[in-house]
Coordinates of C-alpha atoms in Angstrom, one line a residue:
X201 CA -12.6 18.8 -19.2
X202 CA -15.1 17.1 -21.3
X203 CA -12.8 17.9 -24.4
X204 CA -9.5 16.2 -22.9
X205 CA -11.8 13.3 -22.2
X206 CA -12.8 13.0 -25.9
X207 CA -9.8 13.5 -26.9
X208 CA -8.3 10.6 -24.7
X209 CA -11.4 8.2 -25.3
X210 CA -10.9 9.0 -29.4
X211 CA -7.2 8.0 -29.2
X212 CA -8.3 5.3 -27.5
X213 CA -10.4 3.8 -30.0
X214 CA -7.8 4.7 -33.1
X215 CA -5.3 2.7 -31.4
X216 CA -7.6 -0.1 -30.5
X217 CA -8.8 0.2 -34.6
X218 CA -5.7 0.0 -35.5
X219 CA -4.4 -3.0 -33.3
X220 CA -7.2 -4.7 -34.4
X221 CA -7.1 -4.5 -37.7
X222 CA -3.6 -4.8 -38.1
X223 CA -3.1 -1.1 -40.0
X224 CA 0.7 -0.7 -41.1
X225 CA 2.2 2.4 -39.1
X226 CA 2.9 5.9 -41.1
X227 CA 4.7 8.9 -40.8
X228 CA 7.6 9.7 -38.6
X229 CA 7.9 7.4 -35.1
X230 CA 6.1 10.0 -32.3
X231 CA 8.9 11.5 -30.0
X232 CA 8.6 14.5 -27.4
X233 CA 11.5 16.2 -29.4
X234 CA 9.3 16.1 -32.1
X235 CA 5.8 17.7 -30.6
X236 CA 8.7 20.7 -29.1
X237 CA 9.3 21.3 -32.2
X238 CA 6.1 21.8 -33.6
X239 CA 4.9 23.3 -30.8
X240 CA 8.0 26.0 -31.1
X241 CA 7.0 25.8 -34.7
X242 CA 2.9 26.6 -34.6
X243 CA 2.7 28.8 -31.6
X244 CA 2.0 32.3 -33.5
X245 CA -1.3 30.4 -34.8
X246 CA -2.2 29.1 -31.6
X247 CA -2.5 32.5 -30.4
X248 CA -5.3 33.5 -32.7
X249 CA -8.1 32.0 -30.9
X250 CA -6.3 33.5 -28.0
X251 CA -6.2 37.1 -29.1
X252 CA -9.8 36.7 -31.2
X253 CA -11.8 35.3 -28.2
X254 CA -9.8 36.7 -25.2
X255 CA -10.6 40.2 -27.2
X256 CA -14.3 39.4 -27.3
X257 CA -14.5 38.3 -24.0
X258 CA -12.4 41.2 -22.7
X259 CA -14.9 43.7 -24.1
X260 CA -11.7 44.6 -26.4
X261 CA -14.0 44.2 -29.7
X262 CA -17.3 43.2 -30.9
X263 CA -17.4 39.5 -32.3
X264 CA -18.1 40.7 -35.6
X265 CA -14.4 42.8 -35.0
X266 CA -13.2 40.0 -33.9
X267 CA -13.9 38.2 -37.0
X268 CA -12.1 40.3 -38.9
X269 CA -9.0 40.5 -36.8
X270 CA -9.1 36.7 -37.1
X271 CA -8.7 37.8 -41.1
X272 CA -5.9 39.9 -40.8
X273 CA -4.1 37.5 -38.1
X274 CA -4.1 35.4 -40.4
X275 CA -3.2 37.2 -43.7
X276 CA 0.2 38.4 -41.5
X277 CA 0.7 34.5 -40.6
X278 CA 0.2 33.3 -44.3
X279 CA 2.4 35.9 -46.0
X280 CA 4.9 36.6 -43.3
X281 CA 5.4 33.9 -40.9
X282 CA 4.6 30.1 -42.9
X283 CA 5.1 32.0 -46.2
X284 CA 2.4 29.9 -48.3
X285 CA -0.1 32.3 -48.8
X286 CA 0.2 34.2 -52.4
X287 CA -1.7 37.4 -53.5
X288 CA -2.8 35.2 -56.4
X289 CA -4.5 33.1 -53.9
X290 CA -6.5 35.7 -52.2
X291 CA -9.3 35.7 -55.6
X292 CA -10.5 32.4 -54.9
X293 CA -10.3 32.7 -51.1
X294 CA -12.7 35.6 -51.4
X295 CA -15.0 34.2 -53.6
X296 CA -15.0 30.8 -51.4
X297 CA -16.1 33.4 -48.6
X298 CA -18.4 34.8 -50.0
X299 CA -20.5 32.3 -51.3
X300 CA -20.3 30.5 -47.5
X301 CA -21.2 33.8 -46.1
X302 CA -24.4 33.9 -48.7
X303 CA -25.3 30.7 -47.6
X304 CA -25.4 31.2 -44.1
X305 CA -26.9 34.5 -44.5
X306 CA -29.3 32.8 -46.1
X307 CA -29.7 30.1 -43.6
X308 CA -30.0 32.5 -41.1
X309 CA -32.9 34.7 -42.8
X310 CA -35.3 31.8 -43.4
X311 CA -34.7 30.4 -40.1
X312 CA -35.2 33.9 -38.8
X313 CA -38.5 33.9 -40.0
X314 CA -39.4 30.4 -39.0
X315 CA -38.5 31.2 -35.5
X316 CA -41.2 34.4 -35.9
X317 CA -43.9 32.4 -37.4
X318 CA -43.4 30.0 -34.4
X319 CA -43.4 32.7 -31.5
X320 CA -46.4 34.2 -33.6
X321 CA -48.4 30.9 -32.9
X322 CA -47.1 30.8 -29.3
X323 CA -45.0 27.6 -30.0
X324 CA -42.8 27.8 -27.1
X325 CA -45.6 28.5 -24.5
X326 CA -47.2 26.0 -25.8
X327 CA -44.6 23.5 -26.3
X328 CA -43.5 24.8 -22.3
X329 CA -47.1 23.7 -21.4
X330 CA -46.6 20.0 -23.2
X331 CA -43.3 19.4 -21.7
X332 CA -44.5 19.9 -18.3
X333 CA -47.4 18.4 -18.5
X334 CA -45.0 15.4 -19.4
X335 CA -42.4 15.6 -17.0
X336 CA -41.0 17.3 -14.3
X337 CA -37.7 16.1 -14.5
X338 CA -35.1 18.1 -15.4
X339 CA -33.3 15.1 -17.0
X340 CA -35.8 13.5 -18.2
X341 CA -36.3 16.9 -20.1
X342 CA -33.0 17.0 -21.3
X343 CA -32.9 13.3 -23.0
X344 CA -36.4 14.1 -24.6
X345 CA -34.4 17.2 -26.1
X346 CA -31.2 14.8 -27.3
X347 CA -33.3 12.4 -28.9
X348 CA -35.4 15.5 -30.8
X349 CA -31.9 16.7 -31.4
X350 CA -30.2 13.6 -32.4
X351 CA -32.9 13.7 -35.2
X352 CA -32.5 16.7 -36.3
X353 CA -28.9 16.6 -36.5
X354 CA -29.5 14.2 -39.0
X355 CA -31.1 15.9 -41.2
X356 CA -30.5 19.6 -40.5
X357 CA -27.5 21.9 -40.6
X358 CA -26.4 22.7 -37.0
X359 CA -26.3 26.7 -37.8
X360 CA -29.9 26.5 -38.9
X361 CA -30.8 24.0 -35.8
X362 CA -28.8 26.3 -33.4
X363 CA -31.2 29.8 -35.0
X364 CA -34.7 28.3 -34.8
X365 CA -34.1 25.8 -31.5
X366 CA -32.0 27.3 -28.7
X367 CA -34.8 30.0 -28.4
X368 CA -37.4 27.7 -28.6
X369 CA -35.6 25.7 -25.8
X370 CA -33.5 27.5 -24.2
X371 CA -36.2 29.0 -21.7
X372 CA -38.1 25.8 -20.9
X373 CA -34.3 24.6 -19.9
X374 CA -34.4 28.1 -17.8
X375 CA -38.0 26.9 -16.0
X376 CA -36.4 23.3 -15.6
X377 CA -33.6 24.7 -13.3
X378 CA -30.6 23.7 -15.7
X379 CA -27.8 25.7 -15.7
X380 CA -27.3 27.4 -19.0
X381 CA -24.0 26.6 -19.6
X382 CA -24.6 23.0 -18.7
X383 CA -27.6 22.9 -21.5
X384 CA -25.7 25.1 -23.5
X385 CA -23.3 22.5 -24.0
X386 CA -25.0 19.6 -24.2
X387 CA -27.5 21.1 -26.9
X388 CA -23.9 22.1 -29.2
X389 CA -22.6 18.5 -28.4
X390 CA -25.3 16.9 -29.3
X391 CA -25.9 18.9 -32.9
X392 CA -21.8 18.8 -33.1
X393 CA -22.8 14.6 -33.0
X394 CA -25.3 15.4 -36.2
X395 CA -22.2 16.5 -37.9
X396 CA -21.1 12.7 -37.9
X397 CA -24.4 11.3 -38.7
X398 CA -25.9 10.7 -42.2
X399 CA -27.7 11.7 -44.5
X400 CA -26.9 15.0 -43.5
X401 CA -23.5 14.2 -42.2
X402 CA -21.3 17.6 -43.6
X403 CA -18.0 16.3 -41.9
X404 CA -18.2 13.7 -43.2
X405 CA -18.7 15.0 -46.5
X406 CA -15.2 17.0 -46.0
X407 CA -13.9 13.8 -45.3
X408 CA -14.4 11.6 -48.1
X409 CA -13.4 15.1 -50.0
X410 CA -10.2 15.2 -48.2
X411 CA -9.2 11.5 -48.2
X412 CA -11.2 10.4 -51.8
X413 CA -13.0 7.5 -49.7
X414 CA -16.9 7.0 -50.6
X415 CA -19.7 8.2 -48.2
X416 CA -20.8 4.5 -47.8
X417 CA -17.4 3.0 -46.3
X418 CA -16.9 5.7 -44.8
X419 CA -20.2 5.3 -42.7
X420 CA -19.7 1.9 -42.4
X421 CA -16.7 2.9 -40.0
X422 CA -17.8 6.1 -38.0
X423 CA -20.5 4.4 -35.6
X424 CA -18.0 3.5 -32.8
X425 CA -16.5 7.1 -32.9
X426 CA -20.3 8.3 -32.3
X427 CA -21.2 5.7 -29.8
X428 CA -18.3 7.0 -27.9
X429 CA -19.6 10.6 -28.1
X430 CA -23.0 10.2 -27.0
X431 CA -21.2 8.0 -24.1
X432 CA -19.3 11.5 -23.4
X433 CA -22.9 13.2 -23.8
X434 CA -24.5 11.1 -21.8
X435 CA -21.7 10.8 -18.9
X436 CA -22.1 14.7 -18.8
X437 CA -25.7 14.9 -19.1
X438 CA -25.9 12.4 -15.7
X439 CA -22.9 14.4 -14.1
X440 CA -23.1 18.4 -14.7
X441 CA -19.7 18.7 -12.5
X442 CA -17.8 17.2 -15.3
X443 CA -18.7 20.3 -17.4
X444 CA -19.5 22.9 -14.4
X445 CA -16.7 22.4 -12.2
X446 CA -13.7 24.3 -14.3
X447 CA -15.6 27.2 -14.7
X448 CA -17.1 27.7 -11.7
X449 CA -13.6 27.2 -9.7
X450 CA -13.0 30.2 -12.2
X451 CA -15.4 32.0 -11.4
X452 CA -18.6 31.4 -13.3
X453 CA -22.1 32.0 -11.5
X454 CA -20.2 33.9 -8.6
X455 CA -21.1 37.3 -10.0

């Protein structure tokens, strides 16, 4: 739910961009012919995120199987199905892997032992100890968490932020009565949100790759699309329902 909602508020604010600033239309005129089609077209790779987490979920594989089945999936779809993917680019693929996977290995060792140091010192009782000694609030808790998370999104990698913080914070959250899946999401929102901000903004780093526009321009433009973000963040953070209340009509928290 919260997802449609984005999506419907970000359309939202591309049209009204583009109204307002008079931008020329592109491409082909939108028809529902046209999204069959495509839809008819793309379904085999819909179903990759279907097979890969419905597997992991199902108990079918582990994730790190499921990783790899997402590999083969889609080797068959590249050589067989869309027909774009050559042997002679499988060299550079795998070298492209493997230096991301060094990197986050990497990232994942030193925040490893960053996360040992600080459960060494007894951070989190500590830090446990401050925050309640602050508040009581369970919500007040949780915007004292986005603002220390809007700041590091800014100028940390989420995967690092995600390794040394959600067990650092993750059982005060527990002690404050929120629902993990409701903090869950809000803490991956909110560092999905440090994506967009700068310095340390890596999409939109891809982006100026992709479209050739500088960093500066290109930051210039973004701060309505994260306004409307932390709106979304904020809407949920105020009303847990909007994220609860799909899963748990599907079951969640029942067992």
């Amino acid at each position: 739910i919260p997802g449609l909602i984005l999506v419907t508020s970000m359309l939202f604010l591309v049209w009204y961009t583009a109204v307002k600033h008079n931008f020329p239309l592109t491409g082909d005129p939108f028809t529902w012919a046209r999204v069959g089609h495509e839809l008819k077209r793309s379904w085999v790779i819909f179903l990759m995120p279907v097979v890969v987490i419905g597997g992991i979920v199902g108990g079918a594989f582990t994730a790190t199987e499921g990783s790899a089945i997402a590999v083969v999936y889609a080797l068959a779809i590249g050589f067989f199905v869309t027909k774009r993917l050559k042997l002679a680019d499988l060299p550079e693929a795998m070298i492209r892997t493997a230096i991301t996977s060094a990197v986050v290995g990497a990232m994942i060792a030193f925040a490893s032992v960053v996360t040992y140091m600080l459960t060494v010192d007894q951070l989190p009782a500590q830090l446990t100890a401050l925050l309640r000694s602050l508040t009581q609030d369970p919500l007040v808790f949780m915007l004292l968490v986005s603002v220390a998370l809007f700041v590091v999104g800014c100028f940390l990698e989420s995967n690092a932020a995600y390794i040394m913080l959600v067990p650092l914070l993750h059982p005060i959250a527990l002690l404050y009565g929120i629902d993990p899946l409701h903090f869950g999401f809000l803490f991956v929102f909110n560092l999905v949100i440090g994506m967009l901000t700068p310095p340390v903004g890596v999409v939109l780093f891809v982006l100026c790759g992709i479209t050739g526009i500088k960093l500066g321009e290109l930051v210039k433009h973004v701060w309505p699309f994260i306004a409307v973000m932390y709106g979304l963040l904020f809407t949920c953070m105020f009303f847990p329902k909007i994220v609860l209340w799909l899963p748990q009509t599907m079951g969640y928290g029942n067992k």
